[in-house]
PDB file of C-alpha atoms in Angstrom:
ATOM      1  CA  UNK A  15     100.938 109.036 109.525  1.00 58.00           C
ATOM      2  CA  UNK A  16     103.973 110.455 111.332  1.00 67.00           C
ATOM      3  CA  UNK A  17     106.378 112.457 109.246  1.00 74.00           C
ATOM      4  CA  UNK A  18     109.684 110.656 108.846  1.00 84.00           C
ATOM      5  CA  UNK A  19     112.532 112.514 107.126  1.00 87.00           C
ATOM      6  CA  UNK A  20     113.655 110.566 104.091  1.00 91.00           C
ATOM      7  CA  UNK A  21     110.276 108.896 103.740  1.00 92.00           C
ATOM      8  CA  UNK A  22     108.212 111.872 102.687  1.00 93.00           C
ATOM      9  CA  UNK A  23     106.780 110.945  99.285  1.00 94.00           C
ATOM     10  CA  UNK A  24     105.644 114.555  98.797  1.00 93.00           C
ATOM     11  CA  UNK A  25     109.215 115.881  98.972  1.00 94.00           C
ATOM     12  CA  UNK A  26     110.243 117.953  95.973  1.00 94.00           C
ATOM     13  CA  UNK A  27     112.209 116.088  93.354  1.00 96.00           C
ATOM     14  CA  UNK A  28     115.906 116.937  93.271  1.00 97.00           C
ATOM     15  CA  UNK A  29     117.201 118.305  89.953  1.00 95.00           C
ATOM     16  CA  UNK A  30     120.969 118.050  89.511  1.00 93.00           C
ATOM     17  CA  UNK A  31     122.641 121.162  88.098  1.00 89.00           C
ATOM     18  CA  UNK A  32     123.759 119.388  84.919  1.00 76.00           C
ATOM     19  CA  UNK A  33     120.098 118.878  84.033  1.00 69.00           C
ATOM     20  CA  UNK A  34     119.143 122.492  84.635  1.00 62.00           C
ATOM     21  CA  UNK A  35     119.135 124.869  81.712  1.00 55.00           C
TER      22      UNK A  35
ATOM     23  CA  UNK B   6     136.024 115.505  93.052  1.00 70.00           C
ATOM     24  CA  UNK B   7     136.987 116.236  96.665  1.00 80.00           C
ATOM     25  CA  UNK B   8     134.798 114.769  99.380  1.00 85.00           C
ATOM     26  CA  UNK B   9     132.212 117.152 100.735  1.00 91.00           C
ATOM     27  CA  UNK B  10     132.972 118.197 104.303  1.00 92.00           C
ATOM     28  CA  UNK B  11     130.900 119.780 107.050  1.00 93.00           C
ATOM     29  CA  UNK B  12     133.228 122.797 106.890  1.00 94.00           C
ATOM     30  CA  UNK B  13     132.619 123.254 103.164  1.00 92.00           C
ATOM     31  CA  UNK B  14     128.891 122.997 103.733  1.00 94.00           C
ATOM     32  CA  UNK B  15     128.915 125.511 106.563  1.00 94.00           C
ATOM     33  CA  UNK B  16     130.192 128.233 104.232  1.00 95.00           C
ATOM     34  CA  UNK B  17     127.080 127.970 102.026  1.00 95.00           C
ATOM     35  CA  UNK B  18     123.531 129.206 102.718  1.00 96.00           C
ATOM     36  CA  UNK B  19     121.104 126.461 103.905  1.00 91.00           C
ATOM     37  CA  UNK B  20     119.283 126.000 100.589  1.00 89.00           C
ATOM     38  CA  UNK B  21     122.598 125.745  98.756  1.00 95.00           C
ATOM     39  CA  UNK B  22     123.808 123.191 101.301  1.00 96.00           C
ATOM     40  CA  UNK B  23     120.982 120.869 100.282  1.00 96.00           C
ATOM     41  CA  UNK B  24     121.820 121.393  96.608  1.00 96.00           C
ATOM     42  CA  UNK B  25     125.495 120.570  97.281  1.00 96.00           C
ATOM     43  CA  UNK B  26     124.527 117.408  99.134  1.00 97.00           C
ATOM     44  CA  UNK B  27     122.057 116.507  96.398  1.00 97.00           C
ATOM     45  CA  UNK B  28     124.719 116.853  93.711  1.00 96.00           C
ATOM     46  CA  UNK B  29     126.793 114.240  95.544  1.00 96.00           C
ATOM     47  CA  UNK B  30     123.942 111.929  96.436  1.00 97.00           C
ATOM     48  CA  UNK B  31     122.223 111.970  93.050  1.00 97.00           C
ATOM     49  CA  UNK B  32     124.908 110.088  91.045  1.00 96.00           C
ATOM     50  CA  UNK B  33     125.181 107.425  93.751  1.00 96.00           C
ATOM     51  CA  UNK B  34     121.420 106.957  93.872  1.00 97.00           C
ATOM     52  CA  UNK B  35     121.237 106.952  90.060  1.00 97.00           C
ATOM     53  CA  UNK B  36     123.435 103.869  90.066  1.00 96.00           C
ATOM     54  CA  UNK B  37     120.923 102.048  92.227  1.00 96.00           C
ATOM     55  CA  UNK B  38     117.639 103.422  90.908  1.00 97.00           C
ATOM     56  CA  UNK B  39     118.143 105.385  87.649  1.00 96.00           C
ATOM     57  CA  UNK B  40     114.440 106.130  87.154  1.00 95.00           C
ATOM     58  CA  UNK B  41     113.753 107.251  90.714  1.00 96.00           C
ATOM     59  CA  UNK B  42     116.986 109.068  91.512  1.00 97.00           C
ATOM     60  CA  UNK B  43     115.567 112.626  91.448  1.00 97.00           C
ATOM     61  CA  UNK B  44     112.636 111.738  93.665  1.00 97.00           C
ATOM     62  CA  UNK B  45     114.651 109.618  96.074  1.00 98.00           C
ATOM     63  CA  UNK B  46     117.346 112.291  96.373  1.00 98.00           C
ATOM     64  CA  UNK B  47     114.646 114.848  97.144  1.00 97.00           C
ATOM     65  CA  UNK B  48     113.204 112.627  99.851  1.00 97.00           C
ATOM     66  CA  UNK B  49     116.595 111.973 101.424  1.00 97.00           C
ATOM     67  CA  UNK B  50     117.493 115.675 101.427  1.00 97.00           C
ATOM     68  CA  UNK B  51     114.965 116.180 104.224  1.00 96.00           C
ATOM     69  CA  UNK B  52     117.319 114.293 106.507  1.00 96.00           C
ATOM     70  CA  UNK B  53     119.795 116.273 108.666  1.00 95.00           C
ATOM     71  CA  UNK B  54     122.896 117.415 106.802  1.00 96.00           C
ATOM     72  CA  UNK B  55     125.219 115.684 109.272  1.00 95.00           C
ATOM     73  CA  UNK B  56     123.485 112.383 108.607  1.00 96.00           C
ATOM     74  CA  UNK B  57     123.599 112.998 104.853  1.00 97.00           C
ATOM     75  CA  UNK B  58     127.355 113.607 105.057  1.00 96.00           C
ATOM     76  CA  UNK B  59     127.699 110.307 106.879  1.00 96.00           C
ATOM     77  CA  UNK B  60     125.687 108.584 104.153  1.00 97.00           C
ATOM     78  CA  UNK B  61     128.066 109.970 101.525  1.00 96.00           C
ATOM     79  CA  UNK B  62     130.926 108.298 103.360  1.00 95.00           C
ATOM     80  CA  UNK B  63     129.149 105.059 104.084  1.00 95.00           C
ATOM     81  CA  UNK B  64     127.782 103.218 101.068  1.00 95.00           C
ATOM     82  CA  UNK B  65     126.017 100.872 103.472  1.00 97.00           C
ATOM     83  CA  UNK B  66     123.997 103.508 105.315  1.00 97.00           C
ATOM     84  CA  UNK B  67     123.188 105.253 102.028  1.00 97.00           C
ATOM     85  CA  UNK B  68     121.906 102.017 100.517  1.00 97.00           C
ATOM     86  CA  UNK B  69     119.791 101.295 103.580  1.00 97.00           C
ATOM     87  CA  UNK B  70     118.150 104.743 103.468  1.00 97.00           C
ATOM     88  CA  UNK B  71     117.645 104.626  99.705  1.00 97.00           C
ATOM     89  CA  UNK B  72     115.943 101.243  99.931  1.00 97.00           C
ATOM     90  CA  UNK B  73     113.748 102.550 102.739  1.00 96.00           C
ATOM     91  CA  UNK B  74     112.725 105.548 100.644  1.00 97.00           C
ATOM     92  CA  UNK B  75     112.064 103.400  97.564  1.00 97.00           C
ATOM     93  CA  UNK B  76     109.883 101.032  99.589  1.00 96.00           C
ATOM     94  CA  UNK B  77     107.858 103.945 100.974  1.00 95.00           C
ATOM     95  CA  UNK B  78     107.548 105.511  97.520  1.00 95.00           C
ATOM     96  CA  UNK B  79     106.474 102.285  95.846  1.00 95.00           C
ATOM     97  CA  UNK B  80     103.933 101.542  98.563  1.00 95.00           C
ATOM     98  CA  UNK B  81     102.543 105.037  98.071  1.00 94.00           C
ATOM     99  CA  UNK B  82     102.372 104.638  94.296  1.00 92.00           C
ATOM    100  CA  UNK B  83     100.673 101.255  94.619  1.00 95.00           C
ATOM    101  CA  UNK B  84      98.108 102.782  96.959  1.00 93.00           C
ATOM    102  CA  UNK B  85      97.486 105.661  94.548  1.00 92.00           C
ATOM    103  CA  UNK B  86      97.018 103.450  91.509  1.00 94.00           C
ATOM    104  CA  UNK B  87      94.625 101.248  93.491  1.00 92.00           C
ATOM    105  CA  UNK B  88      92.282 104.138  94.202  1.00 84.00           C
TER     106      UNK B  88
END
């Protein structure tokens, strides 16, 4: 399937800074 | 917190720009989909920064994109659990 930005289920999960150690 | 501007973004390196945008998008997405917020934010961060800035200003366009991403993600998960 064509790659559509914003629809890529394999994109890395975003971790907000307040959850980082 | 001040709104994020294109000028502010331009002063940061590319990878940091995505993090800055993600920090703003994440809380908004968390309100809609608390369990999927990290994944959805990650998916949306592949979109052009200029479009992401617009989405931060327009609740409507953000919601539309988030729903699109959730639909794609759920369809993918359904397909995976079926196999």
